[in-house]
Short mmCIF file of C-alpha atoms and ligand atoms in Angstrom, two decimals:
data_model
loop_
_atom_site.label_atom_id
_atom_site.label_comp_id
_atom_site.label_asym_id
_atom_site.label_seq_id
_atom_site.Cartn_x
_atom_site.Cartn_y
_atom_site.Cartn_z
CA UNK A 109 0.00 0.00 0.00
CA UNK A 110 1.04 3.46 -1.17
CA UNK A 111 0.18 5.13 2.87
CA UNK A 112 2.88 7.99 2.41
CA UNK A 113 1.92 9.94 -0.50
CA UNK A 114 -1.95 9.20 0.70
CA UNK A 115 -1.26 10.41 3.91
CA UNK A 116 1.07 13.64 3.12
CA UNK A 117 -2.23 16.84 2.30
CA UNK A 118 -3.13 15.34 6.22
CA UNK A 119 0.66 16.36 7.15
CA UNK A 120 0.62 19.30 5.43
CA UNK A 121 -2.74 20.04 7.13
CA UNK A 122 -1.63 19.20 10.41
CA UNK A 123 1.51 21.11 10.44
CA UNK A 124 -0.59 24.14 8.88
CA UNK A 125 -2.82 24.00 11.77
CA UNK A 126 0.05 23.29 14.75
CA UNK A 127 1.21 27.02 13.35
CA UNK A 128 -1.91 28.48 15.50
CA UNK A 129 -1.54 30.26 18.84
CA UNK A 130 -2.69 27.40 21.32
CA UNK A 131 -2.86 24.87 18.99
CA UNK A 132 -0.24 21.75 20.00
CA UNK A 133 0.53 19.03 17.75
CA UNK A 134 -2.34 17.02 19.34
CA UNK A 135 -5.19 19.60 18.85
CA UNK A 136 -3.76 19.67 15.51
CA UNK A 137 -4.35 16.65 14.29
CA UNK A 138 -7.85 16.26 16.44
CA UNK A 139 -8.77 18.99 13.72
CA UNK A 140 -7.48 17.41 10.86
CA UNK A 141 -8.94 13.99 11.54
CA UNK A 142 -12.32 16.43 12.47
CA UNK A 143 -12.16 18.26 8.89
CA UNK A 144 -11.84 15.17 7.01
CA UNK A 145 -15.04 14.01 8.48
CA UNK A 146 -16.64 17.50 8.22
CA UNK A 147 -18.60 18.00 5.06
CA UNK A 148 -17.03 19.48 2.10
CA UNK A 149 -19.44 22.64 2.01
CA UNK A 150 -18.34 23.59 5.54
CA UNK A 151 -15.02 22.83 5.07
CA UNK A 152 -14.66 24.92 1.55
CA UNK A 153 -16.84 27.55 3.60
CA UNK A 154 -14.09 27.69 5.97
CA UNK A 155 -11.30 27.57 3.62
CA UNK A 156 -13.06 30.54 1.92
CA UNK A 157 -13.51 32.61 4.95
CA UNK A 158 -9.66 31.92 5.57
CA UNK A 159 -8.62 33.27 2.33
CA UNK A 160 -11.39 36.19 2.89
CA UNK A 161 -9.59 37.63 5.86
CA UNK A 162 -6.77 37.70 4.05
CA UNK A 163 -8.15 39.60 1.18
CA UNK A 164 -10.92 41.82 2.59
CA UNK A 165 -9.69 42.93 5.59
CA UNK A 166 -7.10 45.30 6.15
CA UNK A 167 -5.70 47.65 8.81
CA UNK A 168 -7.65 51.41 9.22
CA UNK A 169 -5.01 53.62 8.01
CA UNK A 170 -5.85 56.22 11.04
CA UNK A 171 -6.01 53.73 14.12
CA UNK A 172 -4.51 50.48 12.81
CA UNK A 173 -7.99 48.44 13.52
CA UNK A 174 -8.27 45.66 11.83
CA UNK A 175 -11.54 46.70 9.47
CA UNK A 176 -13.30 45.92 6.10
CA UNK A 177 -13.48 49.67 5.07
CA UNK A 178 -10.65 52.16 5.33
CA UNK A 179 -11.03 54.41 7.57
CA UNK A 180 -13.11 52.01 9.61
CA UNK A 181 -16.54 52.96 11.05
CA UNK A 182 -15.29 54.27 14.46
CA UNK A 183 -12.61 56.84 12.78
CA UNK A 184 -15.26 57.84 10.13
CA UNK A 185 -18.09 58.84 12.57
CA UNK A 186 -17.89 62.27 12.92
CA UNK A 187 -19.79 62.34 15.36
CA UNK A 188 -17.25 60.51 17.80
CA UNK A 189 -14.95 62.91 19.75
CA UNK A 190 -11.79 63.71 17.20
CA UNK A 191 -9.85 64.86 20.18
CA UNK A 192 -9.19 62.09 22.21
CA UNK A 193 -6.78 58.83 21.16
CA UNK A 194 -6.90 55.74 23.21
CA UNK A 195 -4.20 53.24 22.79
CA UNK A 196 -4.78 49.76 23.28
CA UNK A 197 -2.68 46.44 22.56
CA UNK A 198 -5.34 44.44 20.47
CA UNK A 199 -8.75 45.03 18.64
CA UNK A 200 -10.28 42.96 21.18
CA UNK A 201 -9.61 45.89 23.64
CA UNK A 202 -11.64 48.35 21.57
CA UNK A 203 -14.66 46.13 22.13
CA UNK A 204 -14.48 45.86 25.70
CA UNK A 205 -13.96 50.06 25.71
CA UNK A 206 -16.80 50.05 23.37
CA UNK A 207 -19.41 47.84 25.30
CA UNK A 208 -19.07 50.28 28.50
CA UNK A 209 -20.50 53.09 26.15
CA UNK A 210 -18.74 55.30 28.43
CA UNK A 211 -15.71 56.36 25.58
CA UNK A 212 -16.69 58.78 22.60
CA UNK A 213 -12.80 59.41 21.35
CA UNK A 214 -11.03 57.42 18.26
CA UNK A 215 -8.45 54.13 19.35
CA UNK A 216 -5.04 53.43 18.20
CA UNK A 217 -4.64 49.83 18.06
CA UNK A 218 -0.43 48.72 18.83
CA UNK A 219 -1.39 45.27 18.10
CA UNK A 220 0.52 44.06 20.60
CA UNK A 221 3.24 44.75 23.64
CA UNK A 222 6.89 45.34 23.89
CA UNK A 223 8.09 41.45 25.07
CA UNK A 224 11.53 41.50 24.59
CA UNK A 225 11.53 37.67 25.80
CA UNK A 226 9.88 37.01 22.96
CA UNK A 227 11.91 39.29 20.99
CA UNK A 228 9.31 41.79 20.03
CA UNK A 229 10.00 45.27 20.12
CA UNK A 230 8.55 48.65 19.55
CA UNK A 231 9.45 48.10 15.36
CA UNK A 232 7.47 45.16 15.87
CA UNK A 233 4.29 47.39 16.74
CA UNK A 234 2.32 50.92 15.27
CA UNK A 235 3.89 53.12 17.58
CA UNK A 236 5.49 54.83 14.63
CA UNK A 237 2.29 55.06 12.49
CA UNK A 238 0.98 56.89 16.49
CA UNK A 239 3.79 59.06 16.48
CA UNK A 240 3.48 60.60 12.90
CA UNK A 241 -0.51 60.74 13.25
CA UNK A 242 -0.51 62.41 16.65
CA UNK A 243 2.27 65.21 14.89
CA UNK A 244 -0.91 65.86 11.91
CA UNK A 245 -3.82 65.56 13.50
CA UNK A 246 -5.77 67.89 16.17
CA UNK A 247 -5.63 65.27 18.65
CA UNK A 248 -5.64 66.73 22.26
CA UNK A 249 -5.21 64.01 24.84
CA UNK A 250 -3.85 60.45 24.61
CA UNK A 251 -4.79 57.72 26.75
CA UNK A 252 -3.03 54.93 27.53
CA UNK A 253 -4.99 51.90 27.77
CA UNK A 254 -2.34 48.95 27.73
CA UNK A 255 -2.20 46.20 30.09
CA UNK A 256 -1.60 46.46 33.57
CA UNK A 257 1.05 43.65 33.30
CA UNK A 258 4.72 44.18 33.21
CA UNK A 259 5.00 44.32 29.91
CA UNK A 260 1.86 46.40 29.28
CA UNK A 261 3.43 49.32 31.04
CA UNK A 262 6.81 49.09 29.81
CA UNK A 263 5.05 49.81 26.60
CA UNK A 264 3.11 52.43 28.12
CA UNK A 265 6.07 54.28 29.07
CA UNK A 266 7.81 53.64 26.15
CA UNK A 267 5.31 55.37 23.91
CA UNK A 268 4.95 58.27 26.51
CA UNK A 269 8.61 59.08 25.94
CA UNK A 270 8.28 59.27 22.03
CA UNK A 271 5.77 61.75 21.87
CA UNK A 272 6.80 63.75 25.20
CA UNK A 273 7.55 66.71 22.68
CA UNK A 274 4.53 67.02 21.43
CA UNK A 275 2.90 69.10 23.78
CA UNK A 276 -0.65 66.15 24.47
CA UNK A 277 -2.14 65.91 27.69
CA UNK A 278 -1.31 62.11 28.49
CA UNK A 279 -3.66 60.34 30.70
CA UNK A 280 -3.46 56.32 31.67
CA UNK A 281 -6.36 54.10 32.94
CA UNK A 282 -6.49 53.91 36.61
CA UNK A 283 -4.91 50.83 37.76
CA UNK A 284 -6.66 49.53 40.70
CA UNK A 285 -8.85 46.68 42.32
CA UNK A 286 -11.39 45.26 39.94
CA UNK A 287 -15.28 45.20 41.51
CA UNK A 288 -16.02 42.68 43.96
CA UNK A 289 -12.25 41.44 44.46
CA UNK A 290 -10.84 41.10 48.27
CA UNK A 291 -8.49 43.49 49.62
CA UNK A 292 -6.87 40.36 51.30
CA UNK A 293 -5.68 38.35 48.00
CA UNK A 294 -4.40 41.83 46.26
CA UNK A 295 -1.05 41.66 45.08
CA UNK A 296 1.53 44.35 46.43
CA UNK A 297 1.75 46.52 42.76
CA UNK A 298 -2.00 46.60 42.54
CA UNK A 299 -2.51 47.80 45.92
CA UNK A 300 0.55 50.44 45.49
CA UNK A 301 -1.55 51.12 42.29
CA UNK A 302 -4.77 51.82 43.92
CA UNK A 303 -3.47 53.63 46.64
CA UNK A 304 -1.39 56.41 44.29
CA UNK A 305 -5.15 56.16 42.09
CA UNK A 306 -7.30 56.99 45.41
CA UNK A 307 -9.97 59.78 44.52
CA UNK A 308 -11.35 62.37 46.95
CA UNK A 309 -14.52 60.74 48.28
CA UNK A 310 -17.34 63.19 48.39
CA UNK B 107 -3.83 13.98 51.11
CA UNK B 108 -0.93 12.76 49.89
CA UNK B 109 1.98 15.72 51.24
CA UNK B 110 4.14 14.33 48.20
CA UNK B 111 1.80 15.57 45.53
CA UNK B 112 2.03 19.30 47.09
CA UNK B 113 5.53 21.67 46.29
CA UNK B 114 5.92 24.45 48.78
CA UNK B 115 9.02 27.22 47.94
CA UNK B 116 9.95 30.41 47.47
CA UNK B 117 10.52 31.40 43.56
CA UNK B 118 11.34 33.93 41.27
CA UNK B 119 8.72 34.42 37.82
CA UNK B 120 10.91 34.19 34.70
CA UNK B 121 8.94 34.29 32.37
CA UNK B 122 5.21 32.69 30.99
CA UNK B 123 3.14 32.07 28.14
CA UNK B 124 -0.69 31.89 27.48
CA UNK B 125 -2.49 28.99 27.42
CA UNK B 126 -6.13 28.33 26.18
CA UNK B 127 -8.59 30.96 26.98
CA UNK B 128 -7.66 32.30 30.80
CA UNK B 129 -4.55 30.21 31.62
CA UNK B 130 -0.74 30.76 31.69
CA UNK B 131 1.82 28.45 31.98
CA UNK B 132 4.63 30.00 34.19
CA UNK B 133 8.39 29.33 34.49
CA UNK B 134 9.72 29.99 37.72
CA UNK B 135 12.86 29.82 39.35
CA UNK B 136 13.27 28.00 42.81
CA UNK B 137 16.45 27.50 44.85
CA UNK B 138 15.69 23.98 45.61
CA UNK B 139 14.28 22.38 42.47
CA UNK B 140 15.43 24.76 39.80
CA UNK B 141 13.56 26.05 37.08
CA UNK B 142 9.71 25.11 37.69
CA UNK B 143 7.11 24.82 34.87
CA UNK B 144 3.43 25.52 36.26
CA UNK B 145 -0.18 26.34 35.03
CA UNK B 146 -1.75 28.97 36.50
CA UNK B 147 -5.44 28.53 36.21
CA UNK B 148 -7.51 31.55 34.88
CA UNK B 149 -4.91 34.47 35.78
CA UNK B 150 -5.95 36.37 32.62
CA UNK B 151 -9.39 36.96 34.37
CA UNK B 152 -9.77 40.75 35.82
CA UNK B 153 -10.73 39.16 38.95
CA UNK B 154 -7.78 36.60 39.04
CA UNK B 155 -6.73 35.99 42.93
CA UNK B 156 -3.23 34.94 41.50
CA UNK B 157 -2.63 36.33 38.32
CA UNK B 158 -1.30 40.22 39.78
CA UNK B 159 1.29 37.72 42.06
CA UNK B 160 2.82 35.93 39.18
CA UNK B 161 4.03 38.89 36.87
CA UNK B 162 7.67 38.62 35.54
CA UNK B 163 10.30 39.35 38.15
CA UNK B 164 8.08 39.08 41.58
CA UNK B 165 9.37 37.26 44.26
CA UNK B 166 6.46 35.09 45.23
CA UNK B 167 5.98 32.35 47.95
CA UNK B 168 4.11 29.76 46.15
CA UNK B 169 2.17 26.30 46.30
CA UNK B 170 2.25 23.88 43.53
CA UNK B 171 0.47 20.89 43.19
CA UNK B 172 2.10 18.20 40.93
CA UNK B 173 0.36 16.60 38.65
CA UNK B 174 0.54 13.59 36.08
CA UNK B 175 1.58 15.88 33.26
CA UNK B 176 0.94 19.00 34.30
CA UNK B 177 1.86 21.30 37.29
CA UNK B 178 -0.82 23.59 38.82
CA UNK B 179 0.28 26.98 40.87
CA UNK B 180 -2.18 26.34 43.89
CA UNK B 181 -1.54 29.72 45.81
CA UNK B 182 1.16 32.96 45.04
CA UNK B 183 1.64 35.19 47.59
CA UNK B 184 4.06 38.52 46.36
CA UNK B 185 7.08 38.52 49.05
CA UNK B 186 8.77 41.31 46.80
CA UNK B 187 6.82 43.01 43.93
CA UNK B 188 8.48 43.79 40.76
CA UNK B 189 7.23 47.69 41.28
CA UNK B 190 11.31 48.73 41.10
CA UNK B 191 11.62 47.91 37.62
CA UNK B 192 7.82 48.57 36.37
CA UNK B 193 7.25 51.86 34.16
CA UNK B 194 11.08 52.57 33.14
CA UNK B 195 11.47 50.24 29.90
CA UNK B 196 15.17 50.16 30.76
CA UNK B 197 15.03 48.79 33.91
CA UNK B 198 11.90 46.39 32.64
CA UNK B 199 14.53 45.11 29.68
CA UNK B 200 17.39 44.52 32.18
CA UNK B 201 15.11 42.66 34.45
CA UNK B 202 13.73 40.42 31.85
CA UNK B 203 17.27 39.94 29.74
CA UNK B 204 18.35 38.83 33.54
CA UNK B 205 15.22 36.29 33.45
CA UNK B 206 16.03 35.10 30.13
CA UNK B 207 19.79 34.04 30.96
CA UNK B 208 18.48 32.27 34.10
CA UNK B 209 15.81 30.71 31.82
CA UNK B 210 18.91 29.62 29.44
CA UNK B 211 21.22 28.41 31.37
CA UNK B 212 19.30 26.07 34.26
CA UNK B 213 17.22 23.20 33.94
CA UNK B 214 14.27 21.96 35.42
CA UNK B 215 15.08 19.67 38.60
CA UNK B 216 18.22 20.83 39.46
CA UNK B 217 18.31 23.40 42.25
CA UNK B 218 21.15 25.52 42.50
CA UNK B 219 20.59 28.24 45.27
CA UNK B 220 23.29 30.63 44.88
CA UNK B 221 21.80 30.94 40.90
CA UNK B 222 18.73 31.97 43.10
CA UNK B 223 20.50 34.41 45.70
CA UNK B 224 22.52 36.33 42.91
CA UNK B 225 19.16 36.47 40.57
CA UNK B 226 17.85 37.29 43.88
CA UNK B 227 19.84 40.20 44.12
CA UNK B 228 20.92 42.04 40.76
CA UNK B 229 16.90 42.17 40.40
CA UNK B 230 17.06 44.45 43.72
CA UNK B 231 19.78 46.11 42.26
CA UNK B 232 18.47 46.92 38.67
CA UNK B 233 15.38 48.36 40.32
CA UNK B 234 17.18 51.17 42.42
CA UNK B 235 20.51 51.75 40.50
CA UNK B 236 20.51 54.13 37.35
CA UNK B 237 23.41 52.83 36.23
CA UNK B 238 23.19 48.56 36.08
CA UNK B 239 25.97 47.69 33.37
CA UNK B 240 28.37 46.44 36.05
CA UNK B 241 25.77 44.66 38.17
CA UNK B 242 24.57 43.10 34.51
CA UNK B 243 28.24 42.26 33.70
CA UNK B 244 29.37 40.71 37.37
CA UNK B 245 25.93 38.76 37.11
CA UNK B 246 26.14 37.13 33.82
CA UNK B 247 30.02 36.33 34.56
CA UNK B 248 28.94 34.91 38.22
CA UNK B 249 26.09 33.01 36.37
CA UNK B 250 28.53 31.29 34.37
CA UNK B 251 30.86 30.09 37.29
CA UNK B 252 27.35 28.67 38.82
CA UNK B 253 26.44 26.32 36.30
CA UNK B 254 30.07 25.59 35.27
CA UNK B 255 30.91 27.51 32.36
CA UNK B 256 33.76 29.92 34.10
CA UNK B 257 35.94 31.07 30.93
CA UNK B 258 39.41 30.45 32.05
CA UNK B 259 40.82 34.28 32.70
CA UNK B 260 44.56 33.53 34.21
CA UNK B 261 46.08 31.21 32.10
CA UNK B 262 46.18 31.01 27.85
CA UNK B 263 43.54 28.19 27.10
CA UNK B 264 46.06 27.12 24.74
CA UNK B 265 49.29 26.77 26.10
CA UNK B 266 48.61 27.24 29.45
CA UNK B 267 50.96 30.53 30.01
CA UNK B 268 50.78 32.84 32.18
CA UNK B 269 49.35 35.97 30.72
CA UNK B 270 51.35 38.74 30.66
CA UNK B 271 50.24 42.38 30.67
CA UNK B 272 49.02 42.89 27.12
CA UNK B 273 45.95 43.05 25.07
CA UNK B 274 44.45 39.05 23.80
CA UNK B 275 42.23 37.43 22.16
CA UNK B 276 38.81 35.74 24.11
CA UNK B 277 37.71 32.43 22.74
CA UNK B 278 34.24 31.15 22.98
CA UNK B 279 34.93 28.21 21.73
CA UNK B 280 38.43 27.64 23.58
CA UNK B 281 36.31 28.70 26.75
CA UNK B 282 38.43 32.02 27.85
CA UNK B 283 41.80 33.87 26.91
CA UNK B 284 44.68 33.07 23.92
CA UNK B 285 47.87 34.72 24.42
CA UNK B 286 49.25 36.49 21.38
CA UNK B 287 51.17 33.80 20.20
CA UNK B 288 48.21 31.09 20.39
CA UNK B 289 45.62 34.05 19.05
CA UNK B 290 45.73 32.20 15.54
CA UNK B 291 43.96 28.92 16.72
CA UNK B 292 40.58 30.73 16.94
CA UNK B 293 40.36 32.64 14.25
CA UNK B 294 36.53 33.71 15.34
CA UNK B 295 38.34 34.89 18.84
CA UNK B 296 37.56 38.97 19.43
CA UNK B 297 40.28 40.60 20.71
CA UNK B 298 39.99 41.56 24.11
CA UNK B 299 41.89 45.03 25.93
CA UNK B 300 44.02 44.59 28.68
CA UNK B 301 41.63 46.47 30.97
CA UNK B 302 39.00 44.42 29.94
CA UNK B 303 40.65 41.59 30.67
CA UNK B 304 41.22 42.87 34.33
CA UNK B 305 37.26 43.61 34.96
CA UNK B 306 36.49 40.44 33.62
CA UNK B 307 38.83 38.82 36.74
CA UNK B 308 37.27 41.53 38.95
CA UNK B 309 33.88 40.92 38.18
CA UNK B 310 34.39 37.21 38.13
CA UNK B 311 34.76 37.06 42.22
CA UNK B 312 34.10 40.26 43.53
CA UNK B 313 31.03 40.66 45.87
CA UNK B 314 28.33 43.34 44.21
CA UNK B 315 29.60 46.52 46.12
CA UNK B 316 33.24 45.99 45.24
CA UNK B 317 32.11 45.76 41.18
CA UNK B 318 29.47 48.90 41.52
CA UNK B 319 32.47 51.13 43.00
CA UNK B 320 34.74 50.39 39.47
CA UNK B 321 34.40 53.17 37.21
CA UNK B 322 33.93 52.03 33.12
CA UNK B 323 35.01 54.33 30.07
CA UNK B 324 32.22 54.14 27.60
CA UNK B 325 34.22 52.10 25.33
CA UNK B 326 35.01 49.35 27.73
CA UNK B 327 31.41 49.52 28.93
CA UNK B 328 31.14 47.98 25.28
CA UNK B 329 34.00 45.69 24.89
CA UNK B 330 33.00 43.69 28.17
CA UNK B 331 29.26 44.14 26.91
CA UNK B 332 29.84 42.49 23.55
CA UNK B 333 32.69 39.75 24.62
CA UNK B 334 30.34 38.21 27.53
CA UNK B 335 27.26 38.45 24.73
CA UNK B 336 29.34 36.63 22.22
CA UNK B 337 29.98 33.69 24.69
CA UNK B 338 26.85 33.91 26.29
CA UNK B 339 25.14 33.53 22.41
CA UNK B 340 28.00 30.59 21.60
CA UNK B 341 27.24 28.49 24.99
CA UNK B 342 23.26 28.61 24.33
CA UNK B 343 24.18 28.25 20.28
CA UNK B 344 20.99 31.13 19.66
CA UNK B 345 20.79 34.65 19.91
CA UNK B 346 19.63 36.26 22.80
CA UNK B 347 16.35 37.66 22.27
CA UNK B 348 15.88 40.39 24.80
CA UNK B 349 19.25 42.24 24.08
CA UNK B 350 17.69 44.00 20.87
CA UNK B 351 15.34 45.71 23.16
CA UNK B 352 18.40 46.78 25.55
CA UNK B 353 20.50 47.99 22.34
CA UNK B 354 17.55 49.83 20.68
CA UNK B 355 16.92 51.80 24.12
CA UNK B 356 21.07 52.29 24.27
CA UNK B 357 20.71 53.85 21.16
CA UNK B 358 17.71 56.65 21.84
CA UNK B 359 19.01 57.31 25.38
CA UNK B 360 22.76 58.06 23.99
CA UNK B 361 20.96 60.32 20.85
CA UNK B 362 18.68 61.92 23.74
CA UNK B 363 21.92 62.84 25.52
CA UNK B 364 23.96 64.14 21.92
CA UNK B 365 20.99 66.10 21.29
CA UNK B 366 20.62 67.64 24.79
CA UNK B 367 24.43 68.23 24.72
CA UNK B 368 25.12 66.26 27.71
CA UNK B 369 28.77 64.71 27.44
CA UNK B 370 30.00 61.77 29.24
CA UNK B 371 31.94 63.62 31.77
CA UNK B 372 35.34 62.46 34.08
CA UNK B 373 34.95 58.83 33.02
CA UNK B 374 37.99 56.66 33.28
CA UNK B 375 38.69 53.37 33.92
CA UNK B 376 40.06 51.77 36.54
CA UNK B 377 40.24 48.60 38.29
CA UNK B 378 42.65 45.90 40.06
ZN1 LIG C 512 -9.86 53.43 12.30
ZN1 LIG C 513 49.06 30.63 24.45
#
């Protein structure tokens, strides 16, 4: 029997799929051996909507989002306060700003931190594409919305110090305890955090 | 329960990666049992008991349970918070090139305490000094003694001279100096200064206070910089990942300081 050859689009599948972020050669094949069972509508509907991303959806020249239209719907609603810049690591942050309804400015998406263990650095990010829009656009205040990890504020800081000449008011999310958490089990940085955050209580 | 499933000890968070939707697996750094492999159960959640305790570089107390294939972080308590080296970049990319050469260079279940103790303390260092090149330096060439990779400093590799007062060459490969005459059997050797060569010695047995009181030229800064890199990168056989960081934030603070007109002022060298 010719296995092999038979068996090689399955390899090529496999190691296709072990290329995905939390994917492990066992999940990997699990899939595999799950498409080849899977009809071949929903697996050419799948294929298609891979090769889709790739060709419909592109980054929003003004914040970096990942959109269908250029510039995407929040950067094109004029409605939306032109002002104000919010800088996040992912797209997935924009949503979770969005759902509090409680944020009218434009985003600038990084896509990512500064992790030099992983040998990314700010080249590896839009912090250029942040610097030259913040120098041509009437942008008054930038806040900086990474993550309150390690890394998160390293990259914080780091973009802070690029664009300290230009003259923005620079504001950060208040690092603190999250609703409903005990004092007790707070680690030592997020109760410095909250105590340098405390607000006047009236 | 069984006592022998739980792992008690006091560790130091190198490093992690995400797993699945809320997890992380964590390396971390113990003086009894080496480097330590964990999951930490859904530390990406907001409301995460754990997750603020096991950021890169804390100190944490912490309980493992040990599993079949897996370890799972039980409890982290912070006994020293990583606050020192938060919100400065530089002192963030020292701290984690520092984690990554631990990471390197130990294994998992093999404990080495005095790897621990001088982690241990270069972290506390790094987070107060504004100047950490020599507490980098002593570090990476104390490192090296610790897990057996000394480069030989006193004697040509080679022919086993005595070295006499000159400028040599360093081999990576040779593991440490070739006199002048012997220079020729590496030819990928870099050539190392005399004064180099003497802060290399220093820094090789000298507690931390002794090494923070020499003073470094800007130029030998470098030279030590680059030869302990080059043997660092030819003992793990990879680049290091976390020095481009370091170099690229070199680079802006020295053309901050050219354009501000600041000039390295009354540095000299000078050592044993
Ligand atoms: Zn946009
Ligand atoms: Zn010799």
């Amino acid at each position: 029997m010719d296995f092999l050859p038979a068996a090689a689009p399955i390899v090529r599948l496999i190691e296709e799929l072990n290329k995905l972020p939390g994917v492990g050669s066992k999940t990997a094949q699990r899939l595999a051996y799950h498409l080849i069972r899977t009809s071949t509508e929903d697996a050419e509907a799948l294929a298609q909507a891979i090769a889709d991303i790739k060709q419909q959806v592109v980054f929003c020249a003004r914040c970096q989002n990942i959109t269908d239209v250029d510039p995407c719907a929040i950067c094109a609603d004029a409605r939306r306060d032109q002002t104000k810049v919010c800088v996040v690591e992912q797209p997935l942050d924009i949503l979770a700003l969005e759902r509090t309804r409680s944020y009218n400015g434009l985003y600038h998406v990084l896509h990512g931190a500064i992790s030099p263990i992983d040998g990314v650095g700010p080249g590896d990010l839009k912090v250029q594409e942040l610097v030259e829009r913040l120098q041509n656009h009437g942008v008054e205040e930038l806040i900086l919305a990474t993550n309150p990890s390690l890394q998160g504020e390293a990259t914080a800081t780091y973009v802070q110090r690029q664009i300290a000449g230009l003259g923005l008011k620079i504001t950060r999310l208040a690092r603190g305890l999250p609703s409903g958490a005990d004092l007790e089990y707070a680690d030592d940085v997020t109760l410095t955090r909250a105590l340098e955050g405390r607000q006047e209580f009236t | 329960m069984d006592q022998s499933r739980f792992f008690k000890s006091e560790a130091i968070v190198l490093k992690y990666f995400p797993l699945g939707e809320a997890d992380r697996v964590v390396t971390l750094y113990t003086p009894g049992e080496g480097k330590v492999r964990a999951v930490a159960r859904g530390v990406r959640k907001v409301k995460s008991r754990l997750g603020g305790h096991l950021e890169p570089l804390t100190r944490v107390r912490v309980l493992i349970v040990k599993g079949k294939s897996l370890d799972v972080v039980s409890q982290a308590e912070t006994l020293t918070s990583n606050i020192a080296l938060r919100g400065d970049p530089w002192r963030t990319a020292c701290g984690l090139y520092l984690a990554e050469l631990v990471d390197g260079f130990t294994s998992e279940n093999l404990g080495n305490p005095p790897v621990y103790q001088l982690l241990r303390q270069v972290l506390e260092t790094v987070g107060r000094t504004d100047d950490p090149d020599r507490a980098l330096r002593r570090f990476e060439l104390q490192l090296l003694r610790l897990v057996g990779y000394a480069p030989e400093l006193h004697h040509c590799v080679e022919c086993l001279a005595d070295l006499a007062p000159a400028s040599h060459s360093f081999s990576a490969a040779a593991g440490g100096i070739l006199c002048p005459s012997c220079r020729g059997s590496d030819p990928l050797g870099r050539s190392l200064s005399l004064n180099a060569l003497k802060v290399l010695r220093l820094f090789s047995s000298s507690d931390l206070q002794t090494a923070e009181r020499v003073r470094l030229a800007p130029e030998l800064t470098l030279e030590l910089e680059h030869t302990i890199r080059y043997y660092l990168c030819y003992l793990l056989e990879r680049e290091l990942k976390s020095t481009a960081f370091l170099d690229l934030l070199r680079r802006e603070r020295e053309a901050g300081e050219r354009r501000s007109g600041k000039s390295e002022a009354g540095v000299s060298s000078r050592s044993r």
